XYZ file of C-alpha atoms in Angstrom:
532
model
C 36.589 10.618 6.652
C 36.817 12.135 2.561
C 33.468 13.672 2.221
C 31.951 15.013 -0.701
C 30.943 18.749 -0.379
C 29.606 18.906 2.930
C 28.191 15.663 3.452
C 28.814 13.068 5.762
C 29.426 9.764 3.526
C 32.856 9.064 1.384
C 32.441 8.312 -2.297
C 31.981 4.802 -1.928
C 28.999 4.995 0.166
C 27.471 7.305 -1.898
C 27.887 5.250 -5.066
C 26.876 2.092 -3.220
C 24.029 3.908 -1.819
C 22.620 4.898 -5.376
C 23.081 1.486 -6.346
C 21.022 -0.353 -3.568
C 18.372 2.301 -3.992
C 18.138 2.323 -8.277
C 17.741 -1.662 -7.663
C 15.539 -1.179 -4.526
C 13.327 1.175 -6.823
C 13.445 -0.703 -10.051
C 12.106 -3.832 -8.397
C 9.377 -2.581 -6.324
C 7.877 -0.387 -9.502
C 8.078 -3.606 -12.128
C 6.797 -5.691 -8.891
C 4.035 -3.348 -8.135
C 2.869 -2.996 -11.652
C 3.013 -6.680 -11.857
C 0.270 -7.009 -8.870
C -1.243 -3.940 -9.941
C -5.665 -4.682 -9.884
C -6.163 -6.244 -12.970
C -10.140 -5.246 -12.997
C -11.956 -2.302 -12.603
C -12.685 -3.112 -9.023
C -12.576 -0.105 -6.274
C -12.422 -3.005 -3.553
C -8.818 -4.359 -5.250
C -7.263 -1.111 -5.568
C -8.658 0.726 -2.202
C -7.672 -2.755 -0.452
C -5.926 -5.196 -1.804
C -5.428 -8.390 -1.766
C -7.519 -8.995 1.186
C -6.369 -12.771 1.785
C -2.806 -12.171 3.050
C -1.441 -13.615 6.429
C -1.562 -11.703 10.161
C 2.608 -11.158 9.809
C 2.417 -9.800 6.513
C 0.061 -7.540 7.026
C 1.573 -6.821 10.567
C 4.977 -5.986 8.428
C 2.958 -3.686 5.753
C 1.257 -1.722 8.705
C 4.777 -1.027 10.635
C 6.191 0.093 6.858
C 3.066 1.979 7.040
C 4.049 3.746 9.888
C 7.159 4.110 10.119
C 8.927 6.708 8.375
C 11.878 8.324 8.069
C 11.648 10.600 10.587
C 12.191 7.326 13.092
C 15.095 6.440 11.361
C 16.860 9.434 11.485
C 15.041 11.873 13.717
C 14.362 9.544 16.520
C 17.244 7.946 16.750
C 19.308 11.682 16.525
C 16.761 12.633 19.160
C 18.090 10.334 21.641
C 21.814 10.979 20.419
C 21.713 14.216 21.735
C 19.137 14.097 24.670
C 19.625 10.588 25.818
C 16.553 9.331 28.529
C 13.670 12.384 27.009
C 14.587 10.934 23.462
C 13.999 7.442 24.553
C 10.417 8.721 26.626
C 9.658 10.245 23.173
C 10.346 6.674 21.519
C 8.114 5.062 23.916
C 5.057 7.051 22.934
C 4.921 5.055 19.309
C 4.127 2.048 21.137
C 1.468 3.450 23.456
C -0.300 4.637 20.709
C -0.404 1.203 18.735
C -1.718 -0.227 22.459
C -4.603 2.568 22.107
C -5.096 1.748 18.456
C -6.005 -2.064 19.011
C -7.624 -1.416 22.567
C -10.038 1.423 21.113
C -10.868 1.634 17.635
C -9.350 -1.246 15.718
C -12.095 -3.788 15.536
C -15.286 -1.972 15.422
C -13.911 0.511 12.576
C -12.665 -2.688 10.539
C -16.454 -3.812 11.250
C -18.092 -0.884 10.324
C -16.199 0.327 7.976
C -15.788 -0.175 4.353
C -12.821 1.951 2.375
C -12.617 5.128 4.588
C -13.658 6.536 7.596
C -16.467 8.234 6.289
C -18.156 4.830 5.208
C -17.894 4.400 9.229
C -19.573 7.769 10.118
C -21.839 7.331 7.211
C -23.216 4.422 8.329
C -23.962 5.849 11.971
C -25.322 9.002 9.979
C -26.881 8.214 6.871
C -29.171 11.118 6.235
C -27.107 13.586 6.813
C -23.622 11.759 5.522
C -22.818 13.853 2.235
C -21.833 17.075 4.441
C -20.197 15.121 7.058
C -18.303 13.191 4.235
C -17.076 16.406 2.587
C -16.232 17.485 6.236
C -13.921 14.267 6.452
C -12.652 14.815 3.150
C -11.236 18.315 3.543
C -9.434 16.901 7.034
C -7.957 14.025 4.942
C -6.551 16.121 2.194
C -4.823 18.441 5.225
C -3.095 15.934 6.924
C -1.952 13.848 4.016
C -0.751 16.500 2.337
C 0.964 18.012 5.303
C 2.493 14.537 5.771
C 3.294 14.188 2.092
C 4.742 17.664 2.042
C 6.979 16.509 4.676
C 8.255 13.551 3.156
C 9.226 15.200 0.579
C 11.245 17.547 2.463
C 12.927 14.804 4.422
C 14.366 13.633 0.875
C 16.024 17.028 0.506
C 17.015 16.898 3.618
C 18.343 13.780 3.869
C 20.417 14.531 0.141
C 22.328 16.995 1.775
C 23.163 14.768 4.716
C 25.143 13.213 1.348
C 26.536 16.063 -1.084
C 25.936 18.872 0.903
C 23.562 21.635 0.737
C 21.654 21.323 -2.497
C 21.350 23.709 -5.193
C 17.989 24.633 -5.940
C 18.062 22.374 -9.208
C 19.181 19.434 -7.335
C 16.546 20.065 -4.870
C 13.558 20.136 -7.433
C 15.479 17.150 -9.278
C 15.289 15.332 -5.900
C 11.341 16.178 -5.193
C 10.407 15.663 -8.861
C 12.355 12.010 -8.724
C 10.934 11.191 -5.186
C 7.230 12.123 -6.247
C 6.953 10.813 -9.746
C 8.102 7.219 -8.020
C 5.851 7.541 -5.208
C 2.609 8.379 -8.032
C 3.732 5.180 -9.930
C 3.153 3.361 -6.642
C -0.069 4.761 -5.785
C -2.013 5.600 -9.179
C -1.196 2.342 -10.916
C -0.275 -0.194 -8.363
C -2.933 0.558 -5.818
C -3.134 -1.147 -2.338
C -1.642 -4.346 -3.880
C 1.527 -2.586 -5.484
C 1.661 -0.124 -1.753
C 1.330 -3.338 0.404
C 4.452 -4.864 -1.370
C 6.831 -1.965 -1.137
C 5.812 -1.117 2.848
C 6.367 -5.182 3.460
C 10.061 -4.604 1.281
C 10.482 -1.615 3.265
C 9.886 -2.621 6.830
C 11.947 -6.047 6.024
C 14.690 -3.507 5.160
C 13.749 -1.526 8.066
C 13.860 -3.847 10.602
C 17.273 -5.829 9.316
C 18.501 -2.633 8.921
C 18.435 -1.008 12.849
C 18.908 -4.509 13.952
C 21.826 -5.228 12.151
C 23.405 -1.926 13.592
C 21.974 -2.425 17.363
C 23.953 -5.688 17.232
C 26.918 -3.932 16.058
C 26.765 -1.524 19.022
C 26.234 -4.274 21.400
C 28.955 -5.879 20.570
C 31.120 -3.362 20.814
C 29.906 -2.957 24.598
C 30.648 -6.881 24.989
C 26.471 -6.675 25.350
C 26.846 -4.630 28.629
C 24.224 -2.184 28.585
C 25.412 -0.303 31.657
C 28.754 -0.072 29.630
C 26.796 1.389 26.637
C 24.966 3.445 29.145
C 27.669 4.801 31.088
C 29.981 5.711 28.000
C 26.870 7.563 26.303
C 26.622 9.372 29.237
C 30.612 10.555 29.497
C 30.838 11.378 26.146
C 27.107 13.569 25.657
C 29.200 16.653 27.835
C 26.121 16.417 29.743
C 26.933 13.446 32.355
C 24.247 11.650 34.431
C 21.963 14.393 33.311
C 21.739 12.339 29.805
C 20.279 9.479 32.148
C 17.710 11.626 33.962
C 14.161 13.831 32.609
C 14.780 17.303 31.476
C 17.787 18.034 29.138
C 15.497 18.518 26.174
C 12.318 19.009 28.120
C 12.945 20.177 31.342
C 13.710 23.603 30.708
C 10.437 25.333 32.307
C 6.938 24.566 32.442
C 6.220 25.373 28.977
C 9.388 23.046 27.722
C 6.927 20.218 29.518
C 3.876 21.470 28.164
C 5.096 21.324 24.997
C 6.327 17.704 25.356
C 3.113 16.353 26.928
C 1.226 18.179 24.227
C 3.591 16.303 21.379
C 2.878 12.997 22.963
C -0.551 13.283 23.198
C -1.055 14.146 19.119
C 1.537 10.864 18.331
C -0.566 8.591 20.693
C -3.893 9.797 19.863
C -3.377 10.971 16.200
C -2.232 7.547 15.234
C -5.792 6.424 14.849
C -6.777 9.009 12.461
C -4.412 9.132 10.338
C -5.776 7.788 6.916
C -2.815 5.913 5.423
C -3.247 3.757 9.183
C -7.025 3.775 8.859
C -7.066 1.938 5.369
C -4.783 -0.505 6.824
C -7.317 -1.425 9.692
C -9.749 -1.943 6.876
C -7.818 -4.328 4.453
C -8.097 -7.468 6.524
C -11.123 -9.719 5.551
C -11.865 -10.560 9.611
C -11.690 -9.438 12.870
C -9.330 -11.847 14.083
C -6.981 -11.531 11.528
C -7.101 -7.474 12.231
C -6.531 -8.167 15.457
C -3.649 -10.676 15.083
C -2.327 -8.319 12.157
C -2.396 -5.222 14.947
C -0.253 -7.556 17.469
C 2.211 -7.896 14.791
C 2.484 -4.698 13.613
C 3.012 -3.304 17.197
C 5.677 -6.229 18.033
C 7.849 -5.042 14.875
C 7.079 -1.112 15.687
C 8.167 -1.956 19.401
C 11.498 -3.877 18.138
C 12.293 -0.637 15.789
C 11.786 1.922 18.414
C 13.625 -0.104 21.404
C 16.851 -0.632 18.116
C 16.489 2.819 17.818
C 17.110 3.448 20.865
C 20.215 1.336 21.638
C 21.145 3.083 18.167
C 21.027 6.326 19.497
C 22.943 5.503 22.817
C 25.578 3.950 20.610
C 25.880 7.089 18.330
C 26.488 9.306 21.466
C 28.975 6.536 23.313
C 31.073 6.055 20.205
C 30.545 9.420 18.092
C 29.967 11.484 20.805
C 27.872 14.546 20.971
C 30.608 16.843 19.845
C 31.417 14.377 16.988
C 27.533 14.973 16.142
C 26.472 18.442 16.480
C 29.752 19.578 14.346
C 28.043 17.979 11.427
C 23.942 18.303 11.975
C 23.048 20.083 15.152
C 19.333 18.410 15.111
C 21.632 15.194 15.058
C 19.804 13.879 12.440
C 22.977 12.689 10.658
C 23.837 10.401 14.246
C 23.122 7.231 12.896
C 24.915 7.689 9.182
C 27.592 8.756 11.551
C 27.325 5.549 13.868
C 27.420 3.109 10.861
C 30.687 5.076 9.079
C 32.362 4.172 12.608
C 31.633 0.750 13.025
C 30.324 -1.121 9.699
C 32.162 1.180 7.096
C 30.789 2.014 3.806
C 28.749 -0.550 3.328
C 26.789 -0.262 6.221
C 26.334 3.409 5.969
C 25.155 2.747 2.262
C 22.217 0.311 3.623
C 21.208 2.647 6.329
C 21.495 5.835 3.544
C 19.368 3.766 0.745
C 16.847 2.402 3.466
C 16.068 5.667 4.511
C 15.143 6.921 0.719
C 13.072 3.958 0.466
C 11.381 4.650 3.911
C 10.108 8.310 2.383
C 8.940 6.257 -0.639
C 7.008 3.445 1.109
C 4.957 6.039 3.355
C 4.393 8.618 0.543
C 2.659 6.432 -1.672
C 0.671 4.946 1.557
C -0.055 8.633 1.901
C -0.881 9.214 -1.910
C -3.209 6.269 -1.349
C -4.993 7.159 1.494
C -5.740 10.927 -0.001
C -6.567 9.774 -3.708
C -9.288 7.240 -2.076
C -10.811 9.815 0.123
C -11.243 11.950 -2.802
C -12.615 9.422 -4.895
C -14.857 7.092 -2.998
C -16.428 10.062 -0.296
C -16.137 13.010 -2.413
C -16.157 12.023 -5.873
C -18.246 8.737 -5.396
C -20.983 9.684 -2.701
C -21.124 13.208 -2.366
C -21.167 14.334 -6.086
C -22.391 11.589 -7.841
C -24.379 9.921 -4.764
C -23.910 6.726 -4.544
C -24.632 6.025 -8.220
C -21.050 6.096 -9.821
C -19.690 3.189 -11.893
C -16.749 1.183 -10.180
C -15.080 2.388 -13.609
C -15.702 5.911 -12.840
C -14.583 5.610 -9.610
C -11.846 4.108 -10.015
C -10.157 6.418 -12.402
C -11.272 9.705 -10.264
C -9.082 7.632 -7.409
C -6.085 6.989 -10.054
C -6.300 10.992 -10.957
C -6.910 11.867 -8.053
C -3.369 10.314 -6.699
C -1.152 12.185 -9.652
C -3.225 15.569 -8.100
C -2.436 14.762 -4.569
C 1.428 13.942 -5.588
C 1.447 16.990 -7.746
C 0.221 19.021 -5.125
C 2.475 17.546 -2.460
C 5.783 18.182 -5.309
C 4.855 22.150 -5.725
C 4.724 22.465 -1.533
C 7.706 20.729 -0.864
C 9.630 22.820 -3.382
C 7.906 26.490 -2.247
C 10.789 28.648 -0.966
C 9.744 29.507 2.493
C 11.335 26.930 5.286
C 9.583 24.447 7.526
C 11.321 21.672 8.611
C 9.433 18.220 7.792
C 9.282 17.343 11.470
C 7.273 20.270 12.548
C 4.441 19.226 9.255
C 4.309 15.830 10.385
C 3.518 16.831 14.048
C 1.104 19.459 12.890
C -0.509 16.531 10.528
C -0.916 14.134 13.718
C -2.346 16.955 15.751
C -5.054 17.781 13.158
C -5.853 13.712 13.210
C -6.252 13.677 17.303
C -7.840 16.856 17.314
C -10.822 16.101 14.239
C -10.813 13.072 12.892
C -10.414 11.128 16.445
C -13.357 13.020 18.449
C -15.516 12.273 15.530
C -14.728 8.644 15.728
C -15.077 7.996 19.073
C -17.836 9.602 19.211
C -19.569 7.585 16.417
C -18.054 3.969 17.647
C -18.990 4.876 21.399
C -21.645 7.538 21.732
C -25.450 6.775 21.476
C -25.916 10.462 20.932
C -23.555 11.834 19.210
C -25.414 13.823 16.072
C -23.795 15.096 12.515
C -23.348 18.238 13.859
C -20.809 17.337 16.521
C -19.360 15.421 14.067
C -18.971 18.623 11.738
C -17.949 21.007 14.481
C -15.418 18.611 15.631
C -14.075 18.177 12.496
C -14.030 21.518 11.128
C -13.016 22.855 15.103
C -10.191 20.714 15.713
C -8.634 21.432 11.751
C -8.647 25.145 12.350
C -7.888 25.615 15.825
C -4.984 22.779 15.534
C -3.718 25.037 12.233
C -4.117 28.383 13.915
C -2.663 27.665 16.995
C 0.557 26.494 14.764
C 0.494 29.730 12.772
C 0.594 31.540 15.988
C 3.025 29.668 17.660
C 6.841 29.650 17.668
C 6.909 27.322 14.407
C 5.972 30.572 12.183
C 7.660 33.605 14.637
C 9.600 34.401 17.389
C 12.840 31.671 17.439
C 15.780 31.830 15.244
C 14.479 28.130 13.840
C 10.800 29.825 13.015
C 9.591 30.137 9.058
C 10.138 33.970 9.891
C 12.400 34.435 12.516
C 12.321 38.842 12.493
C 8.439 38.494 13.271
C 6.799 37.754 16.403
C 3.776 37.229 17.068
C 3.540 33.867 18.424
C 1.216 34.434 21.171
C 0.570 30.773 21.599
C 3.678 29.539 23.541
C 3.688 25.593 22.419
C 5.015 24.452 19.210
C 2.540 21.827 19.331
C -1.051 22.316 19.874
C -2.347 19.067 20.710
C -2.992 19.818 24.606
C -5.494 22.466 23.676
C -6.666 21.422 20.329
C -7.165 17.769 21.219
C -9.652 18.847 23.951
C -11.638 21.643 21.912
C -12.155 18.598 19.766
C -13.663 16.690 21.688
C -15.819 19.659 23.777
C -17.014 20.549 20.066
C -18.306 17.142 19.387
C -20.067 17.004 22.534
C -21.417 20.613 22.353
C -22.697 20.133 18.793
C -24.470 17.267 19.656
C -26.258 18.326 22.999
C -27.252 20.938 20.796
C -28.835 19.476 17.869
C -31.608 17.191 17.783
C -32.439 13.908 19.429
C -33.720 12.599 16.043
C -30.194 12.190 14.625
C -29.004 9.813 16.509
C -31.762 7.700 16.264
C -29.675 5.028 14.017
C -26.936 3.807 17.088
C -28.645 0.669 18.491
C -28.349 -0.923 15.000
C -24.881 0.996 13.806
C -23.590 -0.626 17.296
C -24.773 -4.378 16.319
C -22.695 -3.511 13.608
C -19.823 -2.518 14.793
C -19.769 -5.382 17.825
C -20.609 -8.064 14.877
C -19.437 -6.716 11.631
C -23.200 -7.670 9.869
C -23.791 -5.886 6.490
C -20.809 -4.094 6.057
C -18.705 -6.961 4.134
């Protein structure tokens, strides 16, 4: 295969790729300034067009989702580790099954823009501390997700041309970020909604189109596709069994169980999702929408899969590892082999446009935080103009993306998986105990909602810094240094729980007084009364 530099795509696909993803680009931006709110209306921008069917808002919650990271990382994940990358696969959908079991309806009923019109409403005179508390949680994770996005471009640029120059690298952030402000800061939740429906349509022709390619090629025998991955991984049956990736000891395990429990708890407080569960005008379209969204997340993940197995039975490990050893490359690879150019060029372009759709949900999600909770309730309480408002929230986005540009491009190296895990940690670990807590528990007070918050951000963040992410491993941000006493690269299986012991400790310690608003906050949130 001619490759340019040290990438992994011939000249064709590259041009082809640049192509789909200028027109891709150009059509979203003039489409999204073309639905872009008209009137100075918070409700239009924060949500939308609030009218729009179950499937397409089931389709703009899986582009929601979705990022990059399943596209590539996933599907290079089970490339290379076989039956513990497809148990990691599996944990997407549990978490969508938790998401409409648990929280779903009675946050869309409660709720009004963000979360902390939820935990306002269960605390109202004590809500401007709790909503800065909220705020500060929001800006963490979304920036920690944005951050990683961001990276993922770079990275996934030198998956094409090889390793970037630093010029090309800020060129590529500066390109990615000013698109994904566009989205956010003039198009709102009407010009977001249209990209993530564009990009999971994309998305889901995309892996589908290649599954069926592998399929074929294993005359749809999946114990043929199974049997060849296996012989050609080096690894044998062990590619069919638990344990190549996690089974090396009891803290490879650990380490797995506490990743699984941040994806399939963390998915409900992450804010990009959140404003998604809000945007429908009624329960049963949420709930509808929800079925729809975790259909098409279930049909990615179980492509990705087959994706995966195919990339490792017609690649082969070898084949993979020579060119990215975190096999994130397996599925460019996969495509080159059995759809040529073309097909690598709509995999290559779909994956850009992935990182753009969930940035500007991201941007979103942080610049309406800021805006409505911060700017609108806490500062000027309660009595700003929608006017106001609404330009803090369109500021407030270029900050965020700013912000998110200047990280991505700092020198020292984090790769964007470990940010996005750390971002879904800090949402199980805060924002979910607080939740729960306020949807479920009659006395739950604001100060287990502030400890909670506050707790699970800084221990999920120090327990990170101390782990083998920062020191210790020859993959670590500083790889001479060690002093990574905390043995997990994830925290979730301590953090997750200090949450939650923090939300119940702050509250059996406050007063009974305030949590004297639940019997009517719980009408609420069975019924939906008042909030719409």
């Amino acid at each position: 295969m001619v490759t340019i530099s040290a990438g992994v795509i011939n000249r064709f696909s590259l041009q082809l790729t640049f192509i789909l993803f200028v027109t891709v680009v150009v059509v979203t931006l003039f489409t999204a300034l073309l639905m872009a709110p008209q009137r100075d209306e918070i409700s239009e921008f924060y949500l939308g067009n609030r009218n729009m069917s179950p499937l397409r808002n089931g389709l703009a919650m899986c582009g929601d989702y979705l990022s990059a990271a399943t596209l590539l990382g996933s599907t290079g994940l089970v490339a290379l580790t076989g039956y513990d990358g497809l148990l990691y696969l599996s944990g997407t959908t549990v978490a969508w099954i938790m998401v409409l079991l648990l929280i779903a309806e009675p946050l869309h009923n409660t709720g009004r823009f963000t979360i902390g019109d939820t935990l306002a409403l269960r605390m109202p005179r004590f809500q401007r501390p709790v909503r800065i508390a909220l705020s500060i949680c929001t800006l963490v994770i979304t920036t920690l997700y944005l951050v990683a996005q961001f990276s993922g471009g770079v990275a996934l640029l030198s998956q094409f041309v090889g390793e970037p120059s630093q010029t090309t690298r800020t060129l590529c952030v500066l390109v990615v970020g000013s698109i994904v402000v566009v989205y956010a800061a003039l198009g709102g939740m009407p010009g977001a909604t249209f990209i993530q429906i564009i990009k999971a349509v994309m998305l889901l022709a995309g892996i589908a189109i290649t599954a069926v390619f592998v399929l074929n090629r294993f005359h749809w025998s999946l114990d043929g596709l199974l049997s060849t991955a296996a012989r050609n991984s080096g690894n044998g049956q062990r590619f069919l069994e638990s344990g190549l990736r996690y089974g090396g000891g009891l803290t490879s395990k650990l380490d797995f169980l506490s990743l699984e429990l941040a994806i399939v708890l963390g998915l409900a407080g992450l804010p990009h999702v959140v404003m998604r569960l809000l945007a429908p005008r009624t329960s049963r379209v949420l709930r509808t929408s929800v079925g729809w969204g975790m259909g098409l997340i279930g049909f990615v993940c179980l492509a990705a899969g087959i994706v995966g197995l195919g990339a490792t039975a017609i690649v082969g490990r070898e084949g993979i590892t020579q060119v990215d050893p975190k096999g994130d490359v397996a599925i460019l690879l996969l495509a080159q082999s059995i759809g040529g150019g073309v097909l690598t060029a709509l995999l290559s372009s779909l994956a850009f446009v992935t990182l753009l759709a969930v940035a500007a949900g991201l941007t979103l999600a942080a610049a309406t935080s800021l805006a409505h909770d911060l700017y609108g309730e806490v500062i000027r309480k309660g009595n700003a103009t929608e006017t106001q408002e609404l330009g803090v929230a369109r500021l407030a986005a270029v900050f965020i993306g700013v912000l998110g540009m200047l990280l991505a491009l700092l020198p020292w190296e984090i790769s964007a998986a470990s940010l996005a895990f750390l971002a879904f940690a800090i949402a199980a670990s805060a924002i979910v105990p607080a939740l729960v807590y306020t949807l479920f528990w009659s006395r739950f007070t604001a100060r287990g909602a502030l400890l909670s918050l506050y707790g699970g951000l800084i221990t999920s963040v120090l327990l990170v810094v101390f782990s083998p992410v920062f020191s210790s491993l020859p993959s670590s941000i500083y790889p001479d240094a060690d002093f990574a006493w905390f043995p997990l690269q994830n925290p979730g299986i301590v953090s997750i729980p200090v949450g939650f012991l923090l939300g119940w400790l702050g509250s059996v310690m406050g007063s009974n007084h305030e949590s004297d608003d639940y019997e009517e906050f719980e009408v609420r949130s069975l019924v939906g009364a008042g909030q719409r």
